[in-house]
Amino acid sequence: MIRKLLAAASVASLCLVSTAMAQETINMWVRTGIGTAFTSLADAYNASHENQIALTEVPFAELVQKYATAIAGGQAPDALSLDLIYTPAFAAAGQLQDLTDWAKGLDYFDSLSPSHVTLGTYEDKVYGLPLLVETSVLAWNKGLYEQAGLDPEKAPANWAEVEANAEAIRALGGDNYGFYFSGGSCGGCMIFTFTPLVWASGADILSEDGQTATLDTPQMRAAVDIYRSMVEKDLVPESSATDNGVNFLSFTNGKIGHQSLGAFAIGTLVNDYPDIDFGVTMIPGVDGGTSSFAGGDNIVVTKDTPRLAAVQEFIEFAYSPEGQKILAENGSLPTRSDIAAQTLEGLDPRLQVAVDAIAVAKTPYTLLFNDLINSANGPWATFTNAAIYGDDVDGAFANAQAEMQSIIDNAP
Amino acid sequence: MSITAATPLAVAKPRRRARSSRQWQGLLYIAPAIVLVKIFFVIPVLFTVWMSFHNWPLLGEPSWIGLGNYTRMFSDTRFSAALSFTAYYTLIATIAIFALAFPLALFVQNERRGVSAYRTIFFMPVVVGLATASLLWVWLANVDSGLFSPILRMFGVTGRSANLLATFNNAFATIIVMVVWKIVGFTMIILLTGLQSIPGDLTEAARIDGASRWQRFRFLTLPLMRRTLALALILSVTGSVLAFDQFYIMTSGGPQNRMISVVYYIFNQSFVSFQLGYGSALSIVLLGILVALSIVQLWLLRVGDDK
C-alpha cells in the first residue's frame, strides 16, 4: 500500500515538474501605444496556449537604445516587436537570432509581407519576420467636410484639393483645423507621412544603395512648398511645429480635417473613437500618382534565447488564420497575402485602401536609419523642421544634404 | 651624548605613535567615503578613459583605435557647435541667476514680518526635480493647451497665440526663465548664508563712520562675500555646463538642432548613434573642461586671499 502511495506521489510530482518545464513565459517588448491589434493577439495566445507571453511597453523614442542597453547588460527580452527599419542595423550588429531555416520552412513564407521580409533580411539571412504591417494613407474627417459644405464622400485626389478643403474647414473657426502633421521634431512621423509625396513623383531622399543623399530635388522642394503653404495659411495647429510625435493621433480629437495616418490608426479610430466618421484614401504625390510608407514592426528574437521554440510557436499563431483575423479586426493589415481576402472578409472596408497601398509602398533600407532619419537631432528631422517652419529654405536643403552625406561617409 | 641623543628620541617616539594612531583613526572615519568614491567615481572614470581609446559600439565588439576618438573631435563641427552653445547658455544662465539671486538674498536677509514666507516661496521650486520642472513647463508653454500663450495674449505681448518653443529665441528665453525660476532659490540660500555670516558690528561700525548704504555694500559686504560668491559661482557654472534635462525634455535639442548642449551631444553619440567610445572620449574632454574651469575659479579666489 505504502509502495503504491509512494509510486503515485512520485508520478504526480513528475507530472508537476514536466508541466512546469513545458510551460514557458516569453518576455517581449513592444512600443508604447502599439494599439489593440497586437495586445489582442497576445491575449488570445495566452488564453489558448500553455506557454504565455508577457508584454513590456517601452516608449517609442527610447525603444532602440533601451534594447541595445539591455543586450549589453544581459537583460534583453526573448523577443521584440521592432520597427522594421531597425532590423538591418540590429542584425548587422550580430545580436539577433538567425531564423532563416525555420522561416523558409513555413508553407506560406513567400506570401509574407515582402517589404518586411526584405528589411528583416541581412546578408541573405532572415533575422526578422513581419508582425504588424501598416501603410501610410490619408484620412479625412467626413463630419467636418459636411459642416464645411464639402462632399463628405468625395476623397481629395490631389494636394490642391486637400488644401482647398482644409481652408474650408479652417473657416469653420474655433479649434477646427484643416490639416495636421507631427512635423516639429519627429523624423519617424515625417518619413511615414511626408516622403510619399516625393516617392509618388519618382524622387527619393537616398540612392537605392543608401550611399548617396538625394534630398535636394524639385519634387522635395514642391512637397515642402505644399506643407509651408498650409502652415502659413494657419490651416495647421501651431503645436505641430514642436510635436515630437506625442500628438501623432491628433486626428482622433475630431477637429482635424485631414491627416496622413497608418493602418493602426484606422483600428484605433474604429475601436476607440466610433463617433468620428472618416474616410481613407491614398496619399497623393506632388505631381500625380500615389505612394505610401510600408511600416510596422518585425518580430526579432534575441540571439540564443532559451525560449526560441516558444517564440516560434507564438509567431506561427500570429500567422494562423485565427491570428491574422484578430490582427485585422483590430486595424492591422494582413501579414499573409495568401489569406488576405479571407482575413479582411466582413471587416471595415477602409482597411482595403491600406492593403492596396502595400503595392506602391516603400521602405528605405539603410543601417543608419536612426542617425539619418529617426533621431530628433538627425538631418532629416532637422530638415523638415527648418524647411517647413524656418525662414531659410535653401539653407535647410543645403545643410541637410551635406549632413546626411557626411553621416553616410563617416559611418563606421 | 648618548643620553642626550636618546632623550629626545624617547620623548618623540610616543608623540609620533600618537599622531599615527590619530591618522589611522581619521582614515577609518573616511574609509567608507573613500570606498564609495573609488567605486562610483574613480573606477568609472578609469573605465571611461579605457573605452575612449576604442571604437566601442553599443552593439557588437569593441576594437582599439588609440587616439582616434580624440582626433575626430577637431573636425566634428556638431561638437564645436555644442561647445559654443553650452558656453553661451552657461554665461546667460549664470548672469541671470546671480542678477536675481543677490537682490533676493538681500531682500530676505533681515528678520522682519513675513520674511520666512518669502524665503519659502523663493526656495520652493528647488525641491522639484529638473526633469519634472521641464515637463511642467512643456505643458505650460504648449501653444494649444498651456497657460502662457493665453496670458501673453491677454497682456498684449503677442497678437495671436505664442508658440514659445518653436523658435530659437523664444525657446531659449523660455528655458532660461524656467532655469532661473528653478535654481534661483538655491543660489539665494547660499548667498543668504554668506550675508548672515558677516558680523553685524562691522556694518554697524561702517555706518557710524558715515559709509553710505552703497559704500557698505561695495566695500564691506561684497569683499566679505567673496568665498560664498565663488562657491555659488562654481556650482552654477558646473550645473550649466552639465545641462541636459531641460534641452532634452523641452525642445529635443531644437528648433533645428540649435540647442544641443555638450552633455546632450554625448548622449546622442552614445545612445542614439551607439558610439560609446566616442561618447567616452567626449566625456573625458568635458571632465577636463570642468576641472580647468573649477581650478581657474578657485585660483581667482586664492589670488584675492593673498592681497
XYZ file of C-alpha atoms in Angstrom:
719
model
C 0.000 0.000 0.000
C 2.767 2.333 1.038
C 4.701 1.414 -2.063
C 1.636 2.240 -4.219
C 1.209 5.581 -2.477
C 4.855 6.430 -2.989
C 4.635 5.489 -6.648
C 1.525 7.615 -7.120
C 3.157 10.540 -5.356
C 6.281 10.338 -7.488
C 4.242 10.100 -10.702
C 2.219 13.101 -9.611
C 5.299 15.114 -8.769
C 6.915 14.142 -12.090
C 3.809 15.377 -13.903
C 4.007 18.661 -11.998
C 7.689 19.047 -12.850
C 7.151 18.311 -16.523
C 4.222 20.734 -16.654
C 6.360 23.397 -15.032
C 9.155 22.753 -17.514
C 6.867 22.784 -20.534
C 5.118 25.973 -19.616
C 7.232 28.969 -20.558
C 6.699 32.703 -20.452
C 8.091 34.714 -23.345
C 9.258 38.156 -22.389
C 8.556 40.513 -25.226
C 8.978 44.254 -25.614
C 6.607 46.344 -27.653
C 6.437 50.075 -28.237
C 4.112 52.112 -26.062
C 0.753 52.657 -27.673
C 1.209 49.780 -30.088
C -2.564 49.624 -30.320
C -5.132 46.987 -29.639
C -4.183 44.775 -32.595
C -1.111 43.288 -31.003
C -2.324 43.235 -27.413
C -5.490 41.424 -28.556
C -3.322 38.888 -30.365
C -1.242 38.332 -27.226
C -4.366 37.977 -25.080
C -5.774 35.377 -27.476
C -2.493 33.483 -27.427
C -2.359 33.480 -23.644
C -5.947 32.260 -23.451
C -5.425 29.336 -25.810
C -1.836 28.219 -25.161
C 0.078 26.703 -22.328
C 3.024 28.998 -22.979
C 2.386 32.605 -22.133
C 3.614 35.893 -23.474
C 4.372 38.811 -21.175
C 4.497 42.224 -22.818
C 6.503 45.196 -21.628
C 5.696 48.526 -23.202
C 8.685 50.760 -23.887
C 8.296 54.371 -25.096
C 8.742 54.519 -28.854
C 11.528 57.087 -28.754
C 13.561 55.021 -26.291
C 12.977 51.538 -27.633
C 16.162 51.224 -29.649
C 18.588 52.438 -27.010
C 16.829 50.537 -24.217
C 17.039 47.318 -26.200
C 20.681 47.961 -27.040
C 21.434 48.713 -23.398
C 19.544 45.612 -22.272
C 21.577 43.455 -24.657
C 24.790 44.999 -23.333
C 23.607 44.316 -19.782
C 22.451 40.754 -20.479
C 18.829 41.673 -19.687
C 17.362 41.547 -23.171
C 13.840 40.224 -23.674
C 13.320 36.997 -25.644
C 11.665 38.829 -28.486
C 10.944 42.322 -29.572
C 8.417 43.964 -31.771
C 10.924 46.124 -33.612
C 10.164 48.909 -36.023
C 11.104 47.149 -39.265
C 13.518 49.898 -40.308
C 15.887 48.976 -37.464
C 16.105 45.290 -38.321
C 19.128 45.599 -40.664
C 21.161 47.594 -38.110
C 20.432 45.143 -35.291
C 21.071 42.135 -37.494
C 24.372 43.660 -38.663
C 25.418 44.063 -35.032
C 25.134 40.302 -34.604
C 22.640 40.370 -31.745
C 19.669 38.702 -33.381
C 18.775 35.057 -33.827
C 19.140 33.696 -37.348
C 15.665 32.418 -38.255
C 16.401 31.532 -41.897
C 15.900 27.754 -41.934
C 12.795 27.729 -39.790
C 11.261 30.756 -41.563
C 11.850 29.379 -45.055
C 10.297 26.112 -43.952
C 6.956 27.825 -43.312
C 4.499 26.881 -46.083
C 3.420 30.476 -46.517
C 6.871 32.143 -46.289
C 6.649 33.527 -49.837
C 3.358 35.243 -49.139
C 4.565 37.175 -46.079
C 4.710 40.963 -46.487
C 7.691 41.385 -48.859
C 8.874 44.745 -47.544
C 9.087 43.378 -44.013
C 10.967 40.279 -45.109
C 13.388 42.439 -47.127
C 14.087 44.660 -44.132
C 14.292 41.580 -41.922
C 16.995 40.086 -44.150
C 20.674 40.901 -43.773
C 23.324 39.288 -45.954
C 20.831 36.689 -47.182
C 19.824 35.564 -43.693
C 16.421 36.167 -42.165
C 16.539 37.837 -38.733
C 13.136 39.467 -38.635
C 9.656 38.478 -39.751
C 6.574 40.632 -40.236
C 4.407 41.082 -37.195
C 2.437 44.257 -37.754
C 2.022 45.592 -41.261
C 0.866 49.068 -41.979
C 0.976 51.614 -44.714
C 0.509 55.352 -44.620
C -2.766 56.664 -46.015
C -4.591 59.980 -45.983
C -7.635 60.208 -43.712
C -10.298 62.906 -43.913
C -12.999 63.780 -41.395
C -16.393 63.373 -43.060
C -18.227 65.198 -40.272
C -16.112 68.317 -40.753
C -16.495 68.029 -44.552
C -20.248 68.107 -44.097
C -20.114 71.089 -41.746
C -17.912 72.956 -44.223
C -20.316 72.273 -47.083
C -17.989 69.803 -48.819
C -18.978 66.433 -50.218
C -18.035 64.022 -47.411
C -17.913 61.016 -49.734
C -15.530 62.588 -52.230
C -11.948 61.881 -51.316
C -9.417 64.626 -52.164
C -7.457 63.444 -55.202
C -4.505 65.858 -55.119
C -2.857 68.392 -52.844
C -4.669 71.364 -54.367
C -7.931 69.740 -53.270
C -6.575 68.881 -49.831
C -5.513 72.481 -49.314
C -8.776 73.956 -50.636
C -10.832 71.639 -48.427
C -8.554 72.348 -45.464
C -9.205 76.071 -45.935
C -12.959 75.478 -45.935
C -12.671 73.501 -42.694
C -10.460 76.126 -41.037
C -13.098 78.688 -41.991
C -15.476 76.889 -39.596
C -13.442 78.676 -36.930
C -12.695 77.700 -33.359
C -10.388 74.752 -32.850
C -11.159 73.264 -36.249
C -8.093 72.913 -38.434
C -7.720 71.676 -41.990
C -4.595 69.560 -41.728
C -2.211 68.072 -39.190
C 1.250 66.545 -39.211
C 3.777 65.851 -36.459
C 6.461 67.952 -38.067
C 8.408 69.751 -35.369
C 10.866 67.118 -34.264
C 9.535 63.741 -35.303
C 11.654 62.339 -38.095
C 9.868 58.989 -37.899
C 6.463 60.625 -38.343
C 7.648 62.651 -41.320
C 9.283 59.760 -43.171
C 5.984 57.919 -42.746
C 3.650 60.678 -43.853
C 5.657 63.170 -45.897
C 8.068 61.225 -48.139
C 5.205 59.516 -50.047
C 4.622 62.932 -51.674
C 8.100 62.649 -53.166
C 8.193 58.911 -53.828
C 4.964 59.090 -55.830
C 6.697 61.557 -58.145
C 9.757 59.411 -58.701
C 12.272 61.050 -56.336
C 13.799 59.740 -53.120
C 15.894 61.021 -50.229
C 18.580 58.330 -50.612
C 20.009 56.496 -53.581
C 18.977 52.861 -53.937
C 22.197 51.563 -52.361
C 21.768 54.015 -49.483
C 25.201 55.553 -50.122
C 24.180 58.932 -51.542
C 21.884 61.552 -50.064
C 19.481 62.789 -52.737
C 17.383 65.156 -50.666
C 17.547 68.260 -52.818
C 15.210 67.528 -55.717
C 12.484 69.603 -57.424
C 9.942 67.085 -56.090
C 11.086 67.612 -52.488
C 11.011 71.370 -52.947
C 7.453 71.111 -54.274
C 6.448 68.925 -51.307
C 7.951 71.447 -48.885
C 6.023 74.238 -50.618
C 2.727 72.389 -50.159
C 3.260 71.992 -46.407
C 4.703 75.503 -45.957
C 1.679 76.967 -47.672
C -0.712 75.176 -45.309
C 1.309 76.276 -42.272
C 1.432 79.884 -43.490
C -2.342 79.906 -44.068
C -2.835 78.758 -40.446
C -4.523 75.545 -41.575
C -2.333 73.503 -39.221
C -2.427 73.771 -35.390
C 0.652 75.596 -34.143
C 1.589 72.749 -31.817
C 2.628 70.840 -34.951
C 5.821 72.928 -35.016
C 7.067 71.405 -31.753
C 5.393 67.995 -31.923
C 7.846 65.172 -31.256
C 5.302 62.508 -32.163
C 3.316 62.645 -28.937
C 0.352 64.169 -30.776
C 0.596 61.937 -33.829
C -3.023 60.863 -33.379
C -4.378 64.424 -33.274
C -6.969 63.363 -35.855
C -8.754 61.493 -33.053
C -9.797 64.797 -31.441
C -12.357 65.172 -34.232
C -11.253 68.688 -35.145
C -8.684 67.925 -37.819
C -9.827 67.882 -41.447
C -7.056 65.708 -42.907
C -4.077 63.778 -41.648
C -1.814 61.090 -43.056
C -2.040 58.094 -40.743
C -1.283 54.392 -40.672
C -3.439 51.309 -40.621
C -3.008 51.080 -36.839
C -4.776 54.432 -36.568
C -7.713 53.079 -38.572
C -8.065 50.367 -35.928
C -7.735 52.872 -33.107
C -10.334 55.169 -34.668
C -12.791 52.344 -35.318
C -12.449 50.855 -31.841
C -11.854 53.834 -29.593
C -13.397 56.786 -31.441
C -16.562 55.434 -33.028
C -18.055 58.944 -33.148
C -15.554 60.113 -35.744
C -16.776 59.423 -39.264
C -13.750 59.334 -41.524
C -12.682 58.298 -44.996
C -9.351 56.901 -46.126
C -7.586 57.434 -49.438
C -4.091 57.049 -50.873
C -1.529 59.819 -50.274
C -1.185 61.838 -53.492
C 2.238 62.711 -54.883
C 3.262 66.297 -55.570
C 2.662 65.869 -59.279
C 0.317 62.938 -59.562
C 0.452 59.317 -58.581
C 0.205 57.911 -55.115
C 2.626 56.357 -52.683
C 2.911 55.116 -49.152
C 5.394 54.075 -46.497
C 5.418 50.370 -45.692
C 5.859 50.473 -41.971
C 5.060 48.496 -38.920
C 7.018 46.015 -36.911
C 9.103 42.957 -37.441
C 9.359 40.411 -34.681
C 13.002 39.722 -33.908
C 14.416 37.208 -31.474
C 17.375 37.889 -29.243
C 20.287 35.635 -30.146
C 20.488 32.364 -28.198
C 17.343 32.962 -26.181
C 16.389 29.802 -24.240
C 12.763 30.242 -25.306
C 13.206 30.171 -29.095
C 10.681 27.336 -29.598
C 8.038 29.188 -27.615
C 8.621 32.370 -29.648
C 8.305 30.367 -32.885
C 5.042 28.900 -31.621
C 3.777 32.435 -30.967
C 4.809 33.657 -34.429
C 3.023 30.696 -36.051
C -0.077 31.602 -34.046
C 0.172 35.189 -35.331
C 0.307 33.849 -38.906
C -2.563 31.406 -38.443
C -5.932 32.409 -39.946
C -7.150 32.977 -36.385
C -4.205 35.238 -35.531
C -4.477 37.145 -38.803
C -8.156 37.719 -38.208
C -7.545 39.080 -34.705
C -4.920 41.491 -36.056
C -7.160 42.644 -38.892
C -10.206 43.026 -36.646
C -8.179 45.493 -34.645
C -6.993 47.525 -37.585
C -3.681 45.905 -38.530
C -3.197 44.757 -42.105
C -2.865 41.123 -43.141
C 0.708 39.848 -42.949
C -0.012 36.969 -45.343
C -1.224 37.843 -48.833
C -2.413 34.254 -49.467
C -5.212 34.609 -46.914
C -5.656 38.415 -47.090
C -9.070 38.283 -48.713
C -10.311 35.753 -46.182
C -8.828 37.826 -43.348
C -10.486 41.078 -44.411
C -13.880 39.477 -45.009
C -16.622 41.320 -43.159
C -14.232 43.939 -41.823
C -14.137 47.688 -42.224
C -13.749 48.382 -45.970
C -11.373 51.295 -45.239
C -8.698 48.731 -44.408
C -8.737 47.733 -48.066
C -7.235 51.133 -49.028
C -4.311 50.475 -46.709
C -3.914 46.966 -48.148
C -3.929 48.387 -51.696
C -1.217 50.822 -50.635
C 1.159 47.892 -49.975
C 1.619 47.589 -53.749
C 3.079 51.112 -54.060
C 4.624 51.466 -50.605
C 8.349 51.900 -49.979
C 10.695 51.409 -47.028
C 14.256 52.761 -47.157
C 16.897 50.099 -46.446
C 19.816 51.573 -44.519
C 21.810 50.602 -41.458
C 21.829 54.280 -40.488
C 18.078 54.837 -40.200
C 18.331 56.145 -36.639
C 21.186 58.539 -37.353
C 19.811 59.821 -40.646
C 16.080 59.832 -40.153
C 14.538 58.862 -36.838
C 16.717 60.749 -34.391
C 15.153 64.029 -33.273
C 18.580 65.576 -33.902
C 19.280 63.798 -37.173
C 19.461 65.646 -40.508
C 16.010 64.518 -41.686
C 14.084 65.763 -38.620
C 16.133 68.945 -38.623
C 15.467 69.423 -42.329
C 11.694 69.037 -42.148
C 11.519 71.478 -39.244
C 13.783 74.055 -40.892
C 12.318 73.747 -44.385
C 8.662 73.854 -43.359
C 8.729 76.263 -40.410
C 12.008 78.171 -40.875
C 12.869 81.257 -42.881
C 15.768 79.856 -44.912
C 14.523 77.027 -47.117
C 17.633 76.952 -49.321
C 19.853 76.778 -46.253
C 17.745 73.941 -44.845
C 18.209 71.924 -48.048
C 21.950 72.599 -48.236
C 22.621 71.769 -44.560
C 20.574 68.582 -44.523
C 22.009 67.324 -47.796
C 25.578 67.905 -46.551
C 24.986 66.408 -43.116
C 23.245 63.318 -44.470
C 26.130 62.652 -46.827
C 28.652 63.259 -44.062
C 26.945 60.715 -41.768
C 26.871 58.136 -44.584
C 30.531 58.762 -45.455
C 31.726 58.590 -41.837
C 29.726 55.518 -40.843
C 31.959 53.005 -39.012
C 75.916 62.318 24.394
C 74.160 59.096 24.040
C 71.770 60.119 26.803
C 71.064 63.486 25.233
C 70.597 61.783 21.908
C 68.336 59.180 23.398
C 66.217 61.580 25.373
C 64.564 63.478 22.546
C 64.016 60.205 20.745
C 62.381 58.777 23.825
C 60.160 61.844 24.011
C 59.449 61.982 20.297
C 58.572 58.352 19.830
C 55.319 58.181 21.798
C 54.245 61.514 20.241
C 54.746 60.117 16.752
C 52.924 56.948 17.700
C 50.036 59.035 18.994
C 49.870 61.060 15.799
C 49.989 57.934 13.694
C 47.173 56.421 15.733
C 45.091 59.547 15.201
C 45.805 59.355 11.481
C 44.615 55.785 11.390
C 41.515 56.778 13.268
C 40.828 59.560 10.804
C 41.395 57.259 7.904
C 38.945 54.807 9.411
C 36.292 57.500 9.646
C 36.602 58.467 5.991
C 37.144 54.908 4.731
C 33.504 54.426 3.667
C 33.676 57.682 1.683
C 36.949 56.602 0.039
C 35.446 53.261 -0.937
C 32.334 54.925 -2.345
C 34.335 57.495 -4.307
C 36.529 54.750 -5.734
C 33.582 52.577 -6.736
C 31.361 55.311 -8.111
C 33.883 57.813 -9.440
C 37.482 56.662 -9.840
C 36.791 53.240 -11.363
C 34.103 54.530 -13.792
C 36.401 57.383 -14.870
C 39.287 54.975 -15.476
C 36.948 52.662 -17.382
C 35.664 55.598 -19.423
C 39.255 56.546 -20.294
C 39.854 52.939 -21.388
C 36.685 52.967 -23.501
C 37.642 56.274 -25.098
C 40.583 54.588 -26.849
C 38.252 52.128 -28.560
C 35.720 52.052 -31.303
C 33.051 50.756 -28.897
C 29.634 50.227 -30.477
C 26.738 49.743 -28.078
C 26.036 46.550 -30.006
C 28.962 44.415 -31.147
C 32.635 44.024 -30.245
C 34.936 46.947 -29.345
C 38.258 47.491 -31.129
C 41.309 49.558 -30.098
C 41.785 52.771 -32.108
C 44.208 54.686 -29.890
C 43.651 58.440 -30.047
C 41.220 58.154 -32.972
C 38.233 59.393 -30.978
C 40.176 62.396 -29.687
C 41.491 63.474 -33.084
C 37.989 63.088 -34.535
C 36.703 65.849 -32.242
C 38.751 68.510 -34.006
C 36.830 68.079 -37.254
C 33.457 67.475 -35.582
C 31.528 70.664 -36.266
C 28.488 69.436 -34.310
C 30.664 69.061 -31.208
C 32.113 72.547 -31.573
C 28.558 73.874 -32.057
C 27.511 72.083 -28.850
C 30.508 73.546 -27.010
C 29.792 77.106 -28.066
C 26.069 76.739 -27.328
C 26.888 75.389 -23.851
C 29.268 78.297 -23.202
C 26.591 80.770 -24.334
C 23.944 79.105 -22.161
C 26.293 78.981 -19.147
C 27.074 82.670 -19.476
C 23.466 83.808 -19.831
C 22.085 81.432 -17.180
C 24.765 82.342 -14.633
C 24.303 86.072 -15.139
C 20.507 85.728 -14.951
C 20.613 83.578 -11.808
C 23.032 85.896 -9.975
C 21.246 89.028 -11.125
C 18.123 87.770 -9.381
C 19.551 85.700 -6.528
C 21.612 88.509 -4.979
C 18.762 91.015 -4.708
C 16.515 88.240 -3.394
C 19.105 87.278 -0.766
C 19.397 90.935 0.311
C 15.608 91.177 0.346
C 15.132 88.202 2.678
C 18.293 88.904 4.727
C 16.822 90.776 7.660
C 14.310 89.292 10.066
C 11.028 91.044 9.633
C 7.391 90.216 9.305
C 6.650 87.645 6.577
C 10.285 87.076 5.606
C 10.082 83.320 6.278
C 7.174 83.062 3.875
C 9.199 84.837 1.174
C 12.180 82.543 1.734
C 9.926 79.505 1.463
C 8.226 80.764 -1.683
C 11.527 81.560 -3.399
C 13.024 78.210 -2.400
C 10.054 76.023 -3.279
C 10.882 75.359 -6.981
C 14.275 73.981 -5.884
C 12.661 70.876 -4.407
C 11.063 70.000 -7.759
C 13.287 67.764 -9.904
C 14.667 69.411 -13.048
C 13.049 66.801 -15.304
C 9.691 67.289 -13.568
C 10.022 71.060 -13.825
C 10.877 70.754 -17.523
C 7.808 68.607 -18.183
C 5.654 71.065 -16.257
C 6.956 73.919 -18.381
C 6.453 71.990 -21.607
C 2.822 71.792 -20.646
C 2.655 75.440 -19.572
C 4.296 76.534 -22.826
C 2.110 74.360 -25.058
C 0.556 76.657 -27.573
C -2.798 74.849 -27.673
C -3.409 73.799 -24.090
C -0.850 75.638 -21.951
C -1.243 78.734 -19.785
C 1.486 81.021 -21.096
C 0.081 81.596 -24.555
C -3.320 82.954 -23.407
C -1.659 85.012 -20.655
C 0.774 86.616 -23.104
C -2.119 87.297 -25.469
C -4.198 88.789 -22.656
C -1.433 91.253 -21.818
C -0.953 92.110 -25.472
C 2.625 90.748 -25.629
C 1.658 88.672 -28.653
C -1.148 89.397 -31.063
C -2.073 85.781 -31.628
C -1.057 82.609 -29.865
C 2.618 82.297 -28.984
C 4.394 79.023 -29.654
C 7.143 79.574 -27.111
C 9.182 76.523 -28.024
C 9.059 76.844 -31.814
C 11.782 79.416 -32.484
C 15.303 79.565 -31.074
C 14.962 82.921 -29.320
C 11.603 82.119 -27.733
C 12.628 78.606 -26.685
C 15.969 79.808 -25.291
C 14.271 82.579 -23.323
C 11.656 80.127 -22.004
C 14.351 77.703 -20.843
C 16.371 80.477 -19.170
C 13.261 81.711 -17.328
C 12.472 78.126 -16.257
C 16.016 77.500 -15.028
C 16.135 80.800 -13.140
C 12.748 80.025 -11.548
C 14.028 76.577 -10.604
C 17.548 77.428 -9.390
C 17.391 80.965 -8.045
C 16.106 79.882 -4.605
C 19.097 77.597 -4.136
C 21.619 80.308 -5.036
C 19.672 82.742 -2.868
C 20.011 80.448 0.180
C 23.772 80.077 -0.361
C 24.199 83.836 -0.670
C 21.948 84.381 2.345
C 24.219 82.152 4.423
C 27.176 84.294 3.361
C 25.353 87.528 4.132
C 24.364 86.330 7.575
C 27.917 85.331 8.428
C 29.075 88.962 8.126
C 29.464 90.264 11.686
C 26.821 92.893 12.454
C 29.260 95.130 14.350
C 31.348 95.602 11.181
C 28.474 97.062 9.204
C 27.391 98.994 12.268
C 30.907 100.497 12.628
C 30.942 101.414 8.938
C 27.546 103.027 9.301
C 28.774 105.096 12.286
C 31.846 106.089 10.256
C 29.472 107.583 7.727
C 29.589 104.967 4.964
C 26.551 105.109 2.737
C 24.384 102.048 2.009
C 26.102 101.616 -1.367
C 29.572 102.039 0.150
C 28.810 99.467 2.849
C 27.680 97.037 0.134
C 30.586 97.749 -2.208
C 33.469 97.890 0.286
C 32.231 95.611 3.054
C 29.564 93.143 2.006
C 30.961 92.241 -1.419
C 34.554 91.551 -0.282
C 33.378 89.512 2.692
C 31.024 87.569 0.439
C 33.762 86.587 -1.990
C 34.105 82.985 -0.791
C 30.363 82.460 -0.803
C 30.055 84.049 -4.235
C 32.825 81.783 -5.522
C 31.046 78.711 -4.181
C 27.739 79.761 -5.748
C 29.528 80.590 -8.997
C 31.268 77.209 -9.200
C 28.000 75.396 -8.527
C 26.139 77.484 -11.094
C 28.793 77.159 -13.805
C 29.204 73.406 -13.244
C 25.441 72.887 -13.312
C 25.077 74.889 -16.520
C 27.960 73.157 -18.297
C 26.334 69.812 -17.444
C 22.845 70.941 -18.567
C 20.845 68.242 -20.329
C 17.330 67.580 -18.994
C 15.782 70.897 -19.959
C 17.004 70.723 -23.568
C 16.133 67.060 -23.967
C 12.654 67.370 -22.495
C 11.563 70.855 -23.500
C 12.846 71.166 -27.073
C 14.526 67.864 -28.034
C 17.574 69.975 -28.864
C 15.626 72.019 -31.359
C 14.447 74.042 -33.080
C 16.722 72.848 -35.851
C 19.352 71.343 -33.525
C 20.396 74.730 -32.248
C 20.002 73.836 -28.572
C 22.198 70.797 -28.186
C 24.367 71.072 -25.099
C 27.599 69.124 -24.740
C 26.029 66.507 -22.466
C 23.124 66.153 -24.898
C 25.613 65.628 -27.712
C 27.426 62.980 -25.662
C 24.072 61.282 -25.024
C 23.298 61.340 -28.745
C 26.656 59.881 -29.715
C 26.423 57.172 -27.055
C 22.780 56.148 -27.118
C 21.403 57.280 -30.458
C 24.398 56.628 -32.688
C 25.574 53.848 -30.324
C 29.200 55.053 -30.385
C 30.155 54.563 -26.754
C 33.887 55.000 -27.450
C 33.434 58.451 -28.966
C 30.912 59.340 -26.239
C 33.517 58.350 -23.626
C 36.206 60.491 -25.232
C 33.815 63.453 -25.289
C 33.001 62.823 -21.603
C 36.664 62.858 -20.667
C 37.191 66.123 -22.525
C 34.154 67.606 -20.749
C 35.557 66.428 -17.413
C 38.834 68.171 -18.283
C 36.973 71.381 -19.147
C 35.086 71.293 -15.836
C 38.257 70.656 -13.822
C 40.011 73.517 -15.633
C 37.054 75.873 -15.033
C 36.961 74.979 -11.332
C 40.723 75.417 -10.956
C 40.517 78.861 -12.570
C 37.689 79.892 -10.277
C 39.438 78.585 -7.147
C 42.663 80.272 -8.251
C 40.854 83.578 -8.622
C 39.585 83.119 -5.086
C 43.106 82.447 -3.774
C 44.564 85.472 -5.590
C 42.112 87.571 -3.615
C 43.156 85.943 -0.350
C 46.825 86.838 -0.856
C 46.124 90.525 -1.101
